[in-house]
PDB file of C-alpha atoms in Angstrom:
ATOM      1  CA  UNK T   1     -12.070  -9.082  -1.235  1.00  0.00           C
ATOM      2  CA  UNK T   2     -11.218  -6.512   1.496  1.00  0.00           C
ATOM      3  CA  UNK T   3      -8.278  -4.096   2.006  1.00  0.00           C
ATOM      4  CA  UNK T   4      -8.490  -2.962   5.385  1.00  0.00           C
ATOM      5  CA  UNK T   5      -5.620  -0.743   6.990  1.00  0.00           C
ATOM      6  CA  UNK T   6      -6.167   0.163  10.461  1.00  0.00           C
ATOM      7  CA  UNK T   7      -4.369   3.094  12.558  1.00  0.00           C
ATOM      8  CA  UNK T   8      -2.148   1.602  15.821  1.00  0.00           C
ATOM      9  CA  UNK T   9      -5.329   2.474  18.038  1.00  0.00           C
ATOM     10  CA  UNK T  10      -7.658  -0.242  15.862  1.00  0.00           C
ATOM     11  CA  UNK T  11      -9.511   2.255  13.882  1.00  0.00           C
ATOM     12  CA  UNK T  12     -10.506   1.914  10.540  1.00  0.00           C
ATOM     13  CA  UNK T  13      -7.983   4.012   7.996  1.00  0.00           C
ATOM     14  CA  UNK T  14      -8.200   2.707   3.940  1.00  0.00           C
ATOM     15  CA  UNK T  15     -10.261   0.742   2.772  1.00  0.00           C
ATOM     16  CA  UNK T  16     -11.252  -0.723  -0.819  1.00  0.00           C
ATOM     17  CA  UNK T  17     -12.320  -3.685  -2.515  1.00  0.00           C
ATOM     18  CA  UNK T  18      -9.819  -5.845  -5.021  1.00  0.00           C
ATOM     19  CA  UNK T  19      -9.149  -8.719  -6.837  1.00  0.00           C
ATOM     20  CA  UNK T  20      -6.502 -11.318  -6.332  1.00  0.00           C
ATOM     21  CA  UNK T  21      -4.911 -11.422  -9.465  1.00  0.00           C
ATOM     22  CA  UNK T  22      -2.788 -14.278  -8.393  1.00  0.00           C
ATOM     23  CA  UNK T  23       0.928 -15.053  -6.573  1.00  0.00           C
ATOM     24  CA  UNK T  24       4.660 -14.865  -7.525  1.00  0.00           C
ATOM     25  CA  UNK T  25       7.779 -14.662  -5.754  1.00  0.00           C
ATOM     26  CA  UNK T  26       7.286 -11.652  -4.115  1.00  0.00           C
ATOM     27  CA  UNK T  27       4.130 -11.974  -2.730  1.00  0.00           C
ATOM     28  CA  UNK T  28       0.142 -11.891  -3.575  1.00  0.00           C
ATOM     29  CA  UNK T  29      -0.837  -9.090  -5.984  1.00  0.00           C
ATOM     30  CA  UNK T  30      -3.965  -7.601  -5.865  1.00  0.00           C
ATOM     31  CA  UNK T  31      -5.962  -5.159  -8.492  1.00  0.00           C
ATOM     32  CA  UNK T  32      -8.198  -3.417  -8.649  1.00  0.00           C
ATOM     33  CA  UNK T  33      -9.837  -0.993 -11.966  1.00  0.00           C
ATOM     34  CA  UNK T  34     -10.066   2.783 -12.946  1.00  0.00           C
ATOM     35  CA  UNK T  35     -13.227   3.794 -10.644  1.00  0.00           C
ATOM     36  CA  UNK T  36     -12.488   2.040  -7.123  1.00  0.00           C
ATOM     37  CA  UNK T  37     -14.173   3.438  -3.960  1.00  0.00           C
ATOM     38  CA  UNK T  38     -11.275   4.400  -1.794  1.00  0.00           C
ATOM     39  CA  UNK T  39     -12.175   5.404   1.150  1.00  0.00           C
ATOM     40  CA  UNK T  40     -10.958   6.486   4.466  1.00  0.00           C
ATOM     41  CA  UNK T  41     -12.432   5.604   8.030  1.00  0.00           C
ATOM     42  CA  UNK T  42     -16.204   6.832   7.618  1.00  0.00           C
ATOM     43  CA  UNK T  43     -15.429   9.590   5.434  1.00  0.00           C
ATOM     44  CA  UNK T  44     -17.200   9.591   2.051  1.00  0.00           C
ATOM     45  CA  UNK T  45     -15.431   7.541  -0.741  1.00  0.00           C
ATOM     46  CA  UNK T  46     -13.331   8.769  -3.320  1.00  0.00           C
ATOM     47  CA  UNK T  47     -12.852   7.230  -6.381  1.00  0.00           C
ATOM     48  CA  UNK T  48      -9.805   5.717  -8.253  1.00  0.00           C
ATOM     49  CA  UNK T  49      -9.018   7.897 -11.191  1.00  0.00           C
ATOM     50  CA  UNK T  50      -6.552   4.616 -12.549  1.00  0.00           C
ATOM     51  CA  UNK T  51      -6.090   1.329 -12.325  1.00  0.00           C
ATOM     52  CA  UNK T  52      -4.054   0.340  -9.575  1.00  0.00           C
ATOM     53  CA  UNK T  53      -2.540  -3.056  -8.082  1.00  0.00           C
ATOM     54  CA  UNK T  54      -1.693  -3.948  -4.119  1.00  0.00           C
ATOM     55  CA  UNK T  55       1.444  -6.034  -3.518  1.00  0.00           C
ATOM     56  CA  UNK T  56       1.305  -7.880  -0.518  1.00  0.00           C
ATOM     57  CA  UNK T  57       4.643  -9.094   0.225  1.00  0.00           C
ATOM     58  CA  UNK T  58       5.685 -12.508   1.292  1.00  0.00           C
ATOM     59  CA  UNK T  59       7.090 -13.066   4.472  1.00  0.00           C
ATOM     60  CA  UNK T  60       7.396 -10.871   7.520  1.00  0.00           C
ATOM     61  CA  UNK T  61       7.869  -7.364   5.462  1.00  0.00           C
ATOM     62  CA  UNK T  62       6.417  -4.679   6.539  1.00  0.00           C
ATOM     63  CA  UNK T  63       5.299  -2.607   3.801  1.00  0.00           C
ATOM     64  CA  UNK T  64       3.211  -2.930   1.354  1.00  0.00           C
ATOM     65  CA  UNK T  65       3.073  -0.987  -2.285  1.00  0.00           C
ATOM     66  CA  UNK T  66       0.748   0.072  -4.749  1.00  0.00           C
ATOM     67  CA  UNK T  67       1.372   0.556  -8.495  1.00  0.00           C
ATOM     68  CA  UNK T  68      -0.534   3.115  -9.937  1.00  0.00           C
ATOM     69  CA  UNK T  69      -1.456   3.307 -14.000  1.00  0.00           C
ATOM     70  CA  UNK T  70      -0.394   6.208 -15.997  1.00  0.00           C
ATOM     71  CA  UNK T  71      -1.127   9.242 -15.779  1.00  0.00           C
ATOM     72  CA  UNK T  72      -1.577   9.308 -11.947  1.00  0.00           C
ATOM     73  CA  UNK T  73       1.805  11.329 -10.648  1.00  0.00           C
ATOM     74  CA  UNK T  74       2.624   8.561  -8.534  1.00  0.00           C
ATOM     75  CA  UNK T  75       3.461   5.764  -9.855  1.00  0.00           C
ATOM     76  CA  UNK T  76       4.390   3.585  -6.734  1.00  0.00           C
ATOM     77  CA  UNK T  77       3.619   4.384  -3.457  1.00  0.00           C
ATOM     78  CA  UNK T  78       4.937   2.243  -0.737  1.00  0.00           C
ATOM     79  CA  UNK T  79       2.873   2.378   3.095  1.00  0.00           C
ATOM     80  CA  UNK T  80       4.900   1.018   6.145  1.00  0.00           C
ATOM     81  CA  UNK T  81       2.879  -1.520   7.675  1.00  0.00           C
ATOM     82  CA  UNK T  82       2.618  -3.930  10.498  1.00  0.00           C
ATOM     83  CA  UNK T  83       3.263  -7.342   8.923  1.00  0.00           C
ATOM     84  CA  UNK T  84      -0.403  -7.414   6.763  1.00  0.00           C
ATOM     85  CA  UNK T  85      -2.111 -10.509   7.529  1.00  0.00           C
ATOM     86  CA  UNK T  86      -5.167 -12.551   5.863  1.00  0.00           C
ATOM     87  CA  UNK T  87      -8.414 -12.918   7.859  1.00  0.00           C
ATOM     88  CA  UNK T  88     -10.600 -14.738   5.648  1.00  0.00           C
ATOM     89  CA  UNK T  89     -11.451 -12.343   2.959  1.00  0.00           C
ATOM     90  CA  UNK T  90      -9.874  -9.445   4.413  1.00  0.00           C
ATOM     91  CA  UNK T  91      -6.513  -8.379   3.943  1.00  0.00           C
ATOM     92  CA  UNK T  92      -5.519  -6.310   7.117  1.00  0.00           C
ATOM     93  CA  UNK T  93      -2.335  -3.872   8.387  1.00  0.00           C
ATOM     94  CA  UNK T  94      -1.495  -1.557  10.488  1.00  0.00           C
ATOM     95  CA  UNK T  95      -0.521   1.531   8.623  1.00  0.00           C
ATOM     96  CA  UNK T  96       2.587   3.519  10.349  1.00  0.00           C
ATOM     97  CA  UNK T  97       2.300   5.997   8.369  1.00  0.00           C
ATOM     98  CA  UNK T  98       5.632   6.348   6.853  1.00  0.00           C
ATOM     99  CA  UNK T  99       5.582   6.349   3.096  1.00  0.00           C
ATOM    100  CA  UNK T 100       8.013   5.677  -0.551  1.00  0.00           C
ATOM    101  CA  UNK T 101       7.087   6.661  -2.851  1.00  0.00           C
ATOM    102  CA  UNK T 102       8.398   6.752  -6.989  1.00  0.00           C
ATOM    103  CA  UNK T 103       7.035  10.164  -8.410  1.00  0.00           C
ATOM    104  CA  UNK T 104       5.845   9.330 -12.670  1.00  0.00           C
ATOM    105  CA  UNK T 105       9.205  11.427 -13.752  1.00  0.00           C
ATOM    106  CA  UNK T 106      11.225   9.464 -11.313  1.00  0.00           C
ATOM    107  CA  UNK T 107      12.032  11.427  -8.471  1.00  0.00           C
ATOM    108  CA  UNK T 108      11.739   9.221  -5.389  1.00  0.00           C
ATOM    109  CA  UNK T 109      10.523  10.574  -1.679  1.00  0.00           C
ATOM    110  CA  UNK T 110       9.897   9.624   1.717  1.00  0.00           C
ATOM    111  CA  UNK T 111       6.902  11.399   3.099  1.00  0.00           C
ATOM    112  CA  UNK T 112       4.781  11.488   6.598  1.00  0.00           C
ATOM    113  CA  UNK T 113       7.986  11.148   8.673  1.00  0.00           C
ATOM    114  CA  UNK T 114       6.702  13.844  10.630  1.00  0.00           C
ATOM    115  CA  UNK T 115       3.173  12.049  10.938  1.00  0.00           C
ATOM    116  CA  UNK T 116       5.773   8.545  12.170  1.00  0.00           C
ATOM    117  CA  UNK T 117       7.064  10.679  14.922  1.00  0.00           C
ATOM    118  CA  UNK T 118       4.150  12.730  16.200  1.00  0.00           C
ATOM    119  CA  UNK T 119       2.080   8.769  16.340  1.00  0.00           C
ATOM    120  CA  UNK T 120       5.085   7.533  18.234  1.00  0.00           C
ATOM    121  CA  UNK T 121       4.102   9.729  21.030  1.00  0.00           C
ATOM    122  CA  UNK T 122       0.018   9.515  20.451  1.00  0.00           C
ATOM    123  CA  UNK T 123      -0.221   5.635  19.984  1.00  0.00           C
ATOM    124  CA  UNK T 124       2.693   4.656  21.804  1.00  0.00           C
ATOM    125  CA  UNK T 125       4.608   3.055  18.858  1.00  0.00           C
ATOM    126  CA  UNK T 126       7.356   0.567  20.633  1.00  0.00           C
ATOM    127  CA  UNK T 127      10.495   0.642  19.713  1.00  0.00           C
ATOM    128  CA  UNK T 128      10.327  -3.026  17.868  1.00  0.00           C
ATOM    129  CA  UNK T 129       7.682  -1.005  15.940  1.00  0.00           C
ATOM    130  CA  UNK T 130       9.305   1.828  15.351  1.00  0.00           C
ATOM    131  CA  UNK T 131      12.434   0.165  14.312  1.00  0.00           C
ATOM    132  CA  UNK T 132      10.993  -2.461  11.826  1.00  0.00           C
ATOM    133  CA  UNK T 133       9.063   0.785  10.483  1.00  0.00           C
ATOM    134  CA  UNK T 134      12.110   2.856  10.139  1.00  0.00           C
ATOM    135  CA  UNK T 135      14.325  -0.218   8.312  1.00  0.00           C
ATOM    136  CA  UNK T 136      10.967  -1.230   6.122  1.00  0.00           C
ATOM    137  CA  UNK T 137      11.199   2.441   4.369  1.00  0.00           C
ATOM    138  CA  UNK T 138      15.043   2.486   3.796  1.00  0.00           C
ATOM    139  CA  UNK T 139      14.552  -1.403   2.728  1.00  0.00           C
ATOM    140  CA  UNK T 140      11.994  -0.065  -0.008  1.00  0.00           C
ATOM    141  CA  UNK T 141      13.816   3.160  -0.921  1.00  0.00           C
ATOM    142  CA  UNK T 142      16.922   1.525  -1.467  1.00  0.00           C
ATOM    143  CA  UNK T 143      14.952  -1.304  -3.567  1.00  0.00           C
ATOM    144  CA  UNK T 144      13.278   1.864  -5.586  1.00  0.00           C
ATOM    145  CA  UNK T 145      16.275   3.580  -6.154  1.00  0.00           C
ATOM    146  CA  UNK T 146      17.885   1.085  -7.576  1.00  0.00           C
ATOM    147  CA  UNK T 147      15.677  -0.243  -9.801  1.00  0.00           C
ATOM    148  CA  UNK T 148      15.478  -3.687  -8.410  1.00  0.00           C
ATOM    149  CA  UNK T 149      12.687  -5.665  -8.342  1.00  0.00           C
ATOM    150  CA  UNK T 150       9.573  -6.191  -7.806  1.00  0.00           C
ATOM    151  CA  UNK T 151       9.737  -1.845  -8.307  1.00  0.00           C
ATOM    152  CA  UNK T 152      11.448  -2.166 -11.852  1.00  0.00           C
ATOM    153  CA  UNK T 153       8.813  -4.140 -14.096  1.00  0.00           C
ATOM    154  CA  UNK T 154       7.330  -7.407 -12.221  1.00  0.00           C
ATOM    155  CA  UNK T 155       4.525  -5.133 -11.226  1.00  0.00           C
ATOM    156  CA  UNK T 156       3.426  -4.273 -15.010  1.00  0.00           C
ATOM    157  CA  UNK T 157       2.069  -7.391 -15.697  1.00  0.00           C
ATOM    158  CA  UNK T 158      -0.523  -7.497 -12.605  1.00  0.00           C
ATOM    159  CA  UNK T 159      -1.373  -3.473 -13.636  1.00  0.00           C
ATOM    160  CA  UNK T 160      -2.432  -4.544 -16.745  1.00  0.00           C
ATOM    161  CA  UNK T 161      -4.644  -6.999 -15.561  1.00  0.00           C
ATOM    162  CA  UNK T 162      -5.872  -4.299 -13.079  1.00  0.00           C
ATOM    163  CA  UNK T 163      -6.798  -2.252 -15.998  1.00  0.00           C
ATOM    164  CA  UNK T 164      -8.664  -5.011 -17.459  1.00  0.00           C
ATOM    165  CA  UNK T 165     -11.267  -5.840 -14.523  1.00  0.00           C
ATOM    166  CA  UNK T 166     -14.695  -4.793 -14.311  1.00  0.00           C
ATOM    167  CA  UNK T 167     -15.860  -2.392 -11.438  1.00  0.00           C
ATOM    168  CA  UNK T 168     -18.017  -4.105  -9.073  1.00  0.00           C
ATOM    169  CA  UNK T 169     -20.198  -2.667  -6.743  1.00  0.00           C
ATOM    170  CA  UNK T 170     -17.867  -1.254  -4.024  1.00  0.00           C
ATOM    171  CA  UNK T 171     -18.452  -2.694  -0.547  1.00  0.00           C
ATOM    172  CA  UNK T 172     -16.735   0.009   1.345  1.00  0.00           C
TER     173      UNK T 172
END
């Protein structure tokens, strides 16, 4: 399948193949191995040093997170999202470019809240948008900083089957 993030204008941002691993109660969890194309609008791929795995949260949250495998730095990074949404195959969201994420020795960040406000003005965020953006990262921070789950251990299940796939030929 398809991971497809878009910018607020429609155009093509990330985008990788994955596996649905399967579902729990915090959403659909997708993987995907060491050696993924990554890649961003038309720009040439890069590839996945580690396994990684995509939550996509139940319910209208707007974030999603990644899990990286050791040793990448980071080992969660969270994206603010529109609500992402299924179309077929194709996972899609709007990526608002506000970020959490959990640094490997624990130190936790937000990052790109300059990026947030300078798209406000270019794409002409609303303020619905803007707001559900905004409460999405302190949501996830505050879940991250205090350990609570699905950012405490649920996700280390679903990375280990990550690190177990195959690579397929990327479709990128």
């Amino acid at each position: 399948m398809q991971v497809r993030y878009f910018k607020y204008d429609g155009s093509l941002h990330w985008h990788f193949d994955a596996v649905r691993l399967g579902v729990d109660r915090f959403g659909t969890w997708l993987g995907a191995p060491a050696g993924t194309a990554l890649q961003r609008g038309s720009e040439p791929p890069l590839t996945w040093e580690v396994a990684q795995v995509l939550l996509v949260p139940d319910g209208e949250r707007w974030w999603t997170a990644n899990f990286n495998a050791a040793p990448h730095p980071t080992e969660i990074y969270s994206d603010m999202t529109t609500v992402p949404s299924w179309h077929g195959d194709e996972l899609h969201a709007v990526d608002l470019d506000l970020d959490v994420v959990r640094r490997r020795g624990g130190r936790i960040e937000r990052l790109d809240e300059d990026e947030f406000a300078e798209h406000q003005v270019r794409y002409g965020y609303p303020a619905d948008v803007i707001a559900a953006a905004a409460a999405a990262a302190d949501e996830v921070f505050d879940a991250i900083t205090a350990d609570a789950e699905p950012f405490a251990t649920e996700f280390r299940p679903w990375l280990a089957r990550a690190a177990e796939l195959t690579l397929r030929e990327p479709t990128c």
